[in-house]
Amino acid sequence: MSAYRFVGARRRLIETIRAQGIEDLEILRLFDDIPRHLFLPEGVWNRAYQDHPLPIGYGQTASQPSLQALFLQVLRPGPDDQVLEIGTGSGFYTALLAASAGRVYSVERIRELSIRARRALDDLEIRNVALLVGDGSIGWRKYAPFHVISVAAASPGVPSALVDQLAAGGRLLLPVGTLEEQELVLVTRNQTGEVREERALDRCTFVPLLGQYGWKEEPGEE
Ligand code: SAH
């Protein structure tokens, strides 16, 4: 079955991620268990296990695997956690979250990407994921609060709607900055409800978060 292709390349990717300082075996094992190529257009399968962002159509990219491993290391989703993901994209990181968490709620603004991600998740029989097409910058109030909120698109600031939907003890990680460059910001809410912000990584570049609490969409854009 095509899920078992590229096994050697997958092992090399895991070594690359480990070389970046991600030592947690449970996180590394996820990259062995979940075949990234099945979430990508066939035209880029030959690059699926390189540690690079890759085009997935509609002007969007699948994030760099080592950065996704870092997200998991910082966010530490656990089996009892409800997770909100903003920017389903290819659905690969959705699958990583689904393997670590109780339930994953993932929002994507581009319908075609959400449909494709659903197909890949179904093919791998990943069942604990709910997908929504819409503006994720406002969160997903119906299922709030969330223990973990993970944002894969760059925001001009920390969306207050997402902080509002963070459970006590919860962690929110997102790239904040300009359209060209961002830093990763970790927002935590402690058991007494206090919210703290700290920087988790200096420099990174993500596609823009477009929406109410993100960058405003240009009229006429898809
Ligand atoms: N983790 C994904 C990353 C995809 S790139 C992957 O590895 O495939 C980020 C995604 O965020 C894009 O698909 C983009 O369409 C989506 N996005 C941007 N703004 C959004 C918003 N306001 N709500 C939901 N999704 C958004």
mmCIF file of C-alpha atoms and ligand atoms in Angstrom:
data_model
loop_
_atom_site.group_PDB
_atom_site.id
_atom_site.type_symbol
_atom_site.label_atom_id
_atom_site.label_comp_id
_atom_site.label_asym_id
_atom_site.label_seq_id
_atom_site.Cartn_x
_atom_site.Cartn_y
_atom_site.Cartn_z
ATOM 1 C CA MET A 1 0.000 0.000 0.000
ATOM 2 C CA SER A 2 1.247 3.512 -0.733
ATOM 3 C CA ALA A 3 1.272 4.368 2.987
ATOM 4 C CA TYR A 4 4.412 2.221 3.289
ATOM 5 C CA ARG A 5 6.388 3.957 0.543
ATOM 6 C CA PHE A 6 9.381 6.166 1.257
ATOM 7 C CA VAL A 7 10.246 4.353 4.485
ATOM 8 C CA GLY A 8 13.981 5.125 4.173
ATOM 9 C CA ALA A 9 13.313 8.800 3.432
ATOM 10 C CA ARG A 10 11.048 8.926 6.461
ATOM 11 C CA ARG A 11 13.837 7.637 8.699
ATOM 12 C CA ARG A 12 16.188 10.316 7.355
ATOM 13 C CA LEU A 13 13.602 13.000 8.077
ATOM 14 C CA ILE A 14 13.363 11.783 11.668
ATOM 15 C CA GLU A 15 17.154 12.029 11.998
ATOM 16 C CA THR A 16 16.995 15.602 10.656
ATOM 17 C CA ILE A 17 14.303 16.523 13.183
ATOM 18 C CA ARG A 18 16.288 14.910 15.991
ATOM 19 C CA ALA A 19 19.393 16.848 14.929
ATOM 20 C CA GLN A 20 17.401 20.044 15.523
ATOM 21 C CA GLY A 21 17.085 19.163 19.186
ATOM 22 C CA ILE A 22 13.708 17.357 19.265
ATOM 23 C CA GLU A 23 14.576 14.275 21.343
ATOM 24 C CA ASP A 24 11.101 13.208 22.485
ATOM 25 C CA LEU A 25 10.630 9.704 21.085
ATOM 26 C CA GLU A 26 6.843 9.965 21.102
ATOM 27 C CA ILE A 27 7.032 13.018 18.858
ATOM 28 C CA LEU A 28 9.650 11.447 16.563
ATOM 29 C CA ARG A 29 7.586 8.277 16.256
ATOM 30 C CA LEU A 30 4.629 10.280 14.905
ATOM 31 C CA PHE A 31 6.695 11.196 11.843
ATOM 32 C CA ASP A 32 7.327 7.498 11.271
ATOM 33 C CA ASP A 33 3.701 6.490 11.788
ATOM 34 C CA ILE A 34 2.014 9.120 9.637
ATOM 35 C CA PRO A 35 2.896 9.159 5.918
ATOM 36 C CA ARG A 36 3.279 12.866 5.025
ATOM 37 C CA HIS A 37 3.207 12.199 1.270
ATOM 38 C CA LEU A 38 -0.424 11.069 1.430
ATOM 39 C CA PHE A 39 -1.383 14.610 2.512
ATOM 40 C CA LEU A 40 0.456 16.282 -0.381
ATOM 41 C CA PRO A 41 -0.230 16.664 -4.117
ATOM 42 C CA GLU A 42 1.408 13.791 -6.017
ATOM 43 C CA GLY A 43 3.658 16.231 -7.881
ATOM 44 C CA VAL A 44 5.686 16.864 -4.690
ATOM 45 C CA TRP A 45 5.768 13.308 -3.289
ATOM 46 C CA ASN A 46 9.467 13.024 -4.146
ATOM 47 C CA ARG A 47 10.134 15.882 -1.685
ATOM 48 C CA ALA A 48 7.613 14.831 0.970
ATOM 49 C CA TYR A 49 10.274 13.686 3.458
ATOM 50 C CA GLN A 50 12.644 16.610 3.092
ATOM 51 C CA ASP A 51 12.533 19.097 5.948
ATOM 52 C CA HIS A 52 10.965 21.887 3.896
ATOM 53 C CA PRO A 53 7.642 23.649 3.484
ATOM 54 C CA LEU A 54 5.934 22.428 0.289
ATOM 55 C CA PRO A 55 3.279 23.928 -1.995
ATOM 56 C CA ILE A 56 -0.189 22.413 -1.595
ATOM 57 C CA GLY A 57 -2.075 24.641 -4.069
ATOM 58 C CA TYR A 58 -4.256 27.752 -3.608
ATOM 59 C CA GLY A 59 -1.118 29.750 -2.715
ATOM 60 C CA GLN A 60 -0.660 27.785 0.533
ATOM 61 C CA THR A 61 2.151 25.639 1.878
ATOM 62 C CA ALA A 62 2.468 22.607 4.116
ATOM 63 C CA SER A 63 4.678 23.643 7.046
ATOM 64 C CA GLN A 64 8.241 22.444 7.625
ATOM 65 C CA PRO A 65 8.194 19.129 9.566
ATOM 66 C CA SER A 66 10.868 20.139 12.124
ATOM 67 C CA LEU A 67 8.842 23.260 12.938
ATOM 68 C CA GLN A 68 5.751 21.092 13.441
ATOM 69 C CA ALA A 69 7.801 18.870 15.769
ATOM 70 C CA LEU A 70 8.789 21.987 17.710
ATOM 71 C CA PHE A 71 5.109 22.998 17.956
ATOM 72 C CA LEU A 72 4.315 19.567 19.428
ATOM 73 C CA GLN A 73 7.214 19.839 21.866
ATOM 74 C CA VAL A 74 6.031 23.239 23.097
ATOM 75 C CA LEU A 75 2.292 22.435 23.121
ATOM 76 C CA ARG A 76 2.521 18.871 24.533
ATOM 77 C CA PRO A 77 -0.995 17.719 23.479
ATOM 78 C CA GLY A 78 -2.109 14.823 25.687
ATOM 79 C CA PRO A 79 -4.680 12.022 25.285
ATOM 80 C CA ASP A 80 -7.335 13.890 27.285
ATOM 81 C CA ASP A 81 -6.829 17.210 25.528
ATOM 82 C CA GLN A 82 -9.243 19.011 23.218
ATOM 83 C CA VAL A 83 -7.175 20.693 20.528
ATOM 84 C CA LEU A 84 -8.083 23.556 18.198
ATOM 85 C CA GLU A 85 -6.003 23.913 15.032
ATOM 86 C CA ILE A 86 -6.216 26.992 12.821
ATOM 87 C CA GLY A 87 -5.128 26.354 9.231
ATOM 88 C CA THR A 88 -5.780 22.684 8.412
ATOM 89 C CA GLY A 89 -3.886 23.069 5.133
ATOM 90 C CA SER A 90 -2.750 19.624 3.990
ATOM 91 C CA GLY A 91 -4.057 17.958 7.158
ATOM 92 C CA PHE A 92 -0.691 16.369 7.981
ATOM 93 C CA TYR A 93 -0.215 18.303 11.218
ATOM 94 C CA THR A 94 -3.904 17.648 11.995
ATOM 95 C CA ALA A 95 -3.027 13.944 11.851
ATOM 96 C CA LEU A 96 -0.005 14.436 14.142
ATOM 97 C CA LEU A 97 -2.261 16.202 16.640
ATOM 98 C CA ALA A 98 -4.972 13.539 16.323
ATOM 99 C CA ALA A 99 -2.449 10.824 17.200
ATOM 100 C CA SER A 100 -1.440 12.712 20.371
ATOM 101 C CA ALA A 101 -4.688 14.298 21.593
ATOM 102 C CA GLY A 102 -8.202 13.289 22.556
ATOM 103 C CA ARG A 103 -10.029 15.246 19.898
ATOM 104 C CA VAL A 104 -8.936 17.747 17.268
ATOM 105 C CA TYR A 105 -11.057 20.592 15.887
ATOM 106 C CA SER A 106 -9.455 22.124 12.826
ATOM 107 C CA VAL A 107 -10.548 25.196 10.862
ATOM 108 C CA GLU A 108 -9.450 26.035 7.297
ATOM 109 C CA ARG A 109 -10.688 28.948 5.160
ATOM 110 C CA ILE A 110 -10.107 27.249 1.785
ATOM 111 C CA ARG A 111 -12.812 24.661 1.197
ATOM 112 C CA GLU A 112 -10.841 22.585 -1.333
ATOM 113 C CA LEU A 113 -7.971 22.088 1.135
ATOM 114 C CA SER A 114 -10.352 21.026 3.875
ATOM 115 C CA ILE A 115 -11.985 18.482 1.556
ATOM 116 C CA ARG A 116 -8.598 17.082 0.544
ATOM 117 C CA ALA A 117 -7.455 16.871 4.169
ATOM 118 C CA ARG A 118 -10.650 15.032 5.112
ATOM 119 C CA ARG A 119 -10.019 12.474 2.374
ATOM 120 C CA ALA A 120 -6.452 11.797 3.582
ATOM 121 C CA LEU A 121 -7.564 11.520 7.228
ATOM 122 C CA ASP A 122 -10.354 9.115 6.212
ATOM 123 C CA ASP A 123 -7.958 6.993 4.150
ATOM 124 C CA LEU A 124 -5.771 6.576 7.252
ATOM 125 C CA GLU A 125 -8.849 5.892 9.412
ATOM 126 C CA ILE A 126 -8.134 8.854 11.673
ATOM 127 C CA ARG A 127 -11.501 9.426 13.308
ATOM 128 C CA ASN A 128 -11.067 11.922 16.166
ATOM 129 C CA VAL A 129 -11.000 15.030 13.974
ATOM 130 C CA ALA A 130 -13.729 17.566 13.208
ATOM 131 C CA LEU A 131 -13.077 19.928 10.287
ATOM 132 C CA LEU A 132 -14.722 23.286 9.650
ATOM 133 C CA VAL A 133 -14.468 25.626 6.655
ATOM 134 C CA GLY A 134 -14.385 29.225 7.838
ATOM 135 C CA ASP A 135 -12.421 31.945 9.583
ATOM 136 C CA GLY A 136 -10.398 30.291 12.332
ATOM 137 C CA SER A 137 -9.088 33.598 13.684
ATOM 138 C CA ILE A 138 -12.333 33.751 15.684
ATOM 139 C CA GLY A 139 -11.772 30.186 16.980
ATOM 140 C CA TRP A 140 -14.557 27.600 17.177
ATOM 141 C CA ARG A 141 -16.729 28.759 20.038
ATOM 142 C CA LYS A 142 -19.079 25.778 19.957
ATOM 143 C CA TYR A 143 -16.390 23.395 21.239
ATOM 144 C CA ALA A 144 -14.433 25.802 23.467
ATOM 145 C CA PRO A 145 -12.572 25.795 25.773
ATOM 146 C CA PHE A 146 -9.486 24.065 24.348
ATOM 147 C CA HIS A 147 -6.414 22.779 26.195
ATOM 148 C CA VAL A 148 -4.244 23.381 23.150
ATOM 149 C CA ILE A 149 -4.645 25.915 20.331
ATOM 150 C CA SER A 150 -2.182 25.688 17.454
ATOM 151 C CA VAL A 151 -2.086 28.306 14.698
ATOM 152 C CA ALA A 152 -0.187 27.631 11.460
ATOM 153 C CA ALA A 153 -0.639 31.078 9.883
ATOM 154 C CA ALA A 154 0.991 34.418 10.695
ATOM 155 C CA SER A 155 -1.051 36.934 12.680
ATOM 156 C CA PRO A 156 -0.488 40.668 13.255
ATOM 157 C CA GLY A 157 -1.271 40.127 16.956
ATOM 158 C CA VAL A 158 -2.649 37.568 19.419
ATOM 159 C CA PRO A 159 -6.369 37.164 18.546
ATOM 160 C CA SER A 160 -8.347 37.851 21.726
ATOM 161 C CA ALA A 161 -11.026 35.382 20.569
ATOM 162 C CA LEU A 162 -8.468 32.558 20.748
ATOM 163 C CA VAL A 163 -7.244 33.581 24.209
ATOM 164 C CA ASP A 164 -10.895 33.622 25.357
ATOM 165 C CA GLN A 165 -11.269 30.005 24.158
ATOM 166 C CA LEU A 166 -8.211 28.754 26.058
ATOM 167 C CA ALA A 167 -8.961 26.416 28.993
ATOM 168 C CA ALA A 168 -7.333 26.797 32.423
ATOM 169 C CA GLY A 169 -3.899 25.187 32.059
ATOM 170 C CA GLY A 170 -4.134 25.671 28.281
ATOM 171 C CA ARG A 171 -1.427 26.524 25.729
ATOM 172 C CA LEU A 172 -1.784 28.618 22.543
ATOM 173 C CA LEU A 173 1.093 28.832 20.072
ATOM 174 C CA LEU A 174 1.105 31.135 17.062
ATOM 175 C CA PRO A 175 3.396 33.137 14.773
ATOM 176 C CA VAL A 176 3.020 36.888 15.399
ATOM 177 C CA GLY A 177 4.668 39.657 13.409
ATOM 178 C CA THR A 178 4.709 41.184 9.944
ATOM 179 C CA LEU A 179 3.759 39.461 6.685
ATOM 180 C CA GLU A 180 7.471 38.863 6.019
ATOM 181 C CA GLU A 181 8.677 37.556 9.371
ATOM 182 C CA GLN A 182 7.241 36.439 12.678
ATOM 183 C CA GLU A 183 8.220 35.150 16.086
ATOM 184 C CA LEU A 184 6.452 32.253 17.750
ATOM 185 C CA VAL A 185 4.446 33.393 20.756
ATOM 186 C CA LEU A 186 3.288 30.996 23.472
ATOM 187 C CA VAL A 187 0.238 32.124 25.442
ATOM 188 C CA THR A 188 -0.633 30.150 28.573
ATOM 189 C CA ARG A 189 -3.564 30.356 30.960
ATOM 190 C CA ASN A 190 -2.892 29.050 34.460
ATOM 191 C CA GLN A 191 -5.357 27.293 36.769
ATOM 192 C CA THR A 192 -6.466 30.583 38.312
ATOM 193 C CA GLY A 193 -7.187 32.040 34.880
ATOM 194 C CA GLU A 194 -4.182 34.369 34.538
ATOM 195 C CA VAL A 195 -2.808 34.704 31.000
ATOM 196 C CA ARG A 196 0.917 34.982 30.207
ATOM 197 C CA GLU A 197 2.764 35.509 26.940
ATOM 198 C CA GLU A 198 6.325 34.478 26.125
ATOM 199 C CA ARG A 199 8.429 34.095 23.016
ATOM 200 C CA ALA A 200 9.040 30.465 21.984
ATOM 201 C CA LEU A 201 11.147 31.035 18.854
ATOM 202 C CA ASP A 202 12.836 34.074 17.308
ATOM 203 C CA ARG A 203 12.266 33.985 13.587
ATOM 204 C CA CYS A 204 9.948 32.056 11.314
ATOM 205 C CA THR A 205 7.841 32.678 8.219
ATOM 206 C CA PHE A 206 4.277 31.457 7.788
ATOM 207 C CA VAL A 207 1.560 32.238 5.252
ATOM 208 C CA PRO A 208 -0.801 34.984 6.481
ATOM 209 C CA LEU A 209 -3.755 34.402 8.777
ATOM 210 C CA LEU A 210 -6.570 36.087 6.853
ATOM 211 C CA GLY A 211 -9.705 37.025 8.738
ATOM 212 C CA GLN A 212 -11.357 39.049 11.440
ATOM 213 C CA TYR A 213 -8.457 38.853 13.924
ATOM 214 C CA GLY A 214 -5.804 38.324 11.269
ATOM 215 C CA TRP A 215 -4.875 40.325 8.181
ATOM 216 C CA LYS A 216 -7.775 41.846 6.306
ATOM 217 C CA GLU A 217 -8.570 40.147 3.013
ATOM 218 C CA GLU A 218 -8.225 42.315 -0.096
ATOM 219 C CA PRO A 219 -11.567 42.765 -1.879
ATOM 220 C CA GLY A 220 -11.684 40.422 -4.874
ATOM 221 C CA GLU A 221 -9.371 37.825 -3.345
ATOM 222 C CA GLU A 222 -10.666 34.263 -3.409
HETATM 223 N N1 SAH B 1 -0.258 22.848 9.097
HETATM 224 C C1 SAH B 1 -0.627 23.063 7.726
HETATM 225 C C2 SAH B 1 -0.250 24.479 7.371
HETATM 226 C C3 SAH B 1 -0.984 25.039 6.216
HETATM 227 S S1 SAH B 1 -0.540 26.720 5.839
HETATM 228 C C4 SAH B 1 0.122 22.068 6.870
HETATM 229 O O1 SAH B 1 1.212 21.688 7.243
HETATM 230 O O2 SAH B 1 -0.372 21.690 5.822
HETATM 231 C C5 SAH B 1 -1.725 27.610 6.769
HETATM 232 C C6 SAH B 1 -3.163 27.433 6.385
HETATM 233 O O3 SAH B 1 -3.910 28.410 7.105
HETATM 234 C C7 SAH B 1 -3.477 27.658 4.906
HETATM 235 O O4 SAH B 1 -4.062 26.494 4.386
HETATM 236 C C8 SAH B 1 -4.464 28.838 4.926
HETATM 237 O O5 SAH B 1 -5.482 28.718 3.950
HETATM 238 C C9 SAH B 1 -5.032 28.752 6.323
HETATM 239 N N2 SAH B 1 -5.615 29.978 6.853
HETATM 240 C C10 SAH B 1 -5.198 31.260 6.727
HETATM 241 N N3 SAH B 1 -6.014 32.095 7.402
HETATM 242 C C11 SAH B 1 -6.978 31.326 7.979
HETATM 243 C C12 SAH B 1 -8.111 31.592 8.815
HETATM 244 N N4 SAH B 1 -8.413 32.823 9.204
HETATM 245 N N5 SAH B 1 -8.853 30.548 9.222
HETATM 246 C C13 SAH B 1 -8.555 29.272 8.847
HETATM 247 N N6 SAH B 1 -7.505 28.966 8.064
HETATM 248 C C14 SAH B 1 -6.721 29.964 7.649
#
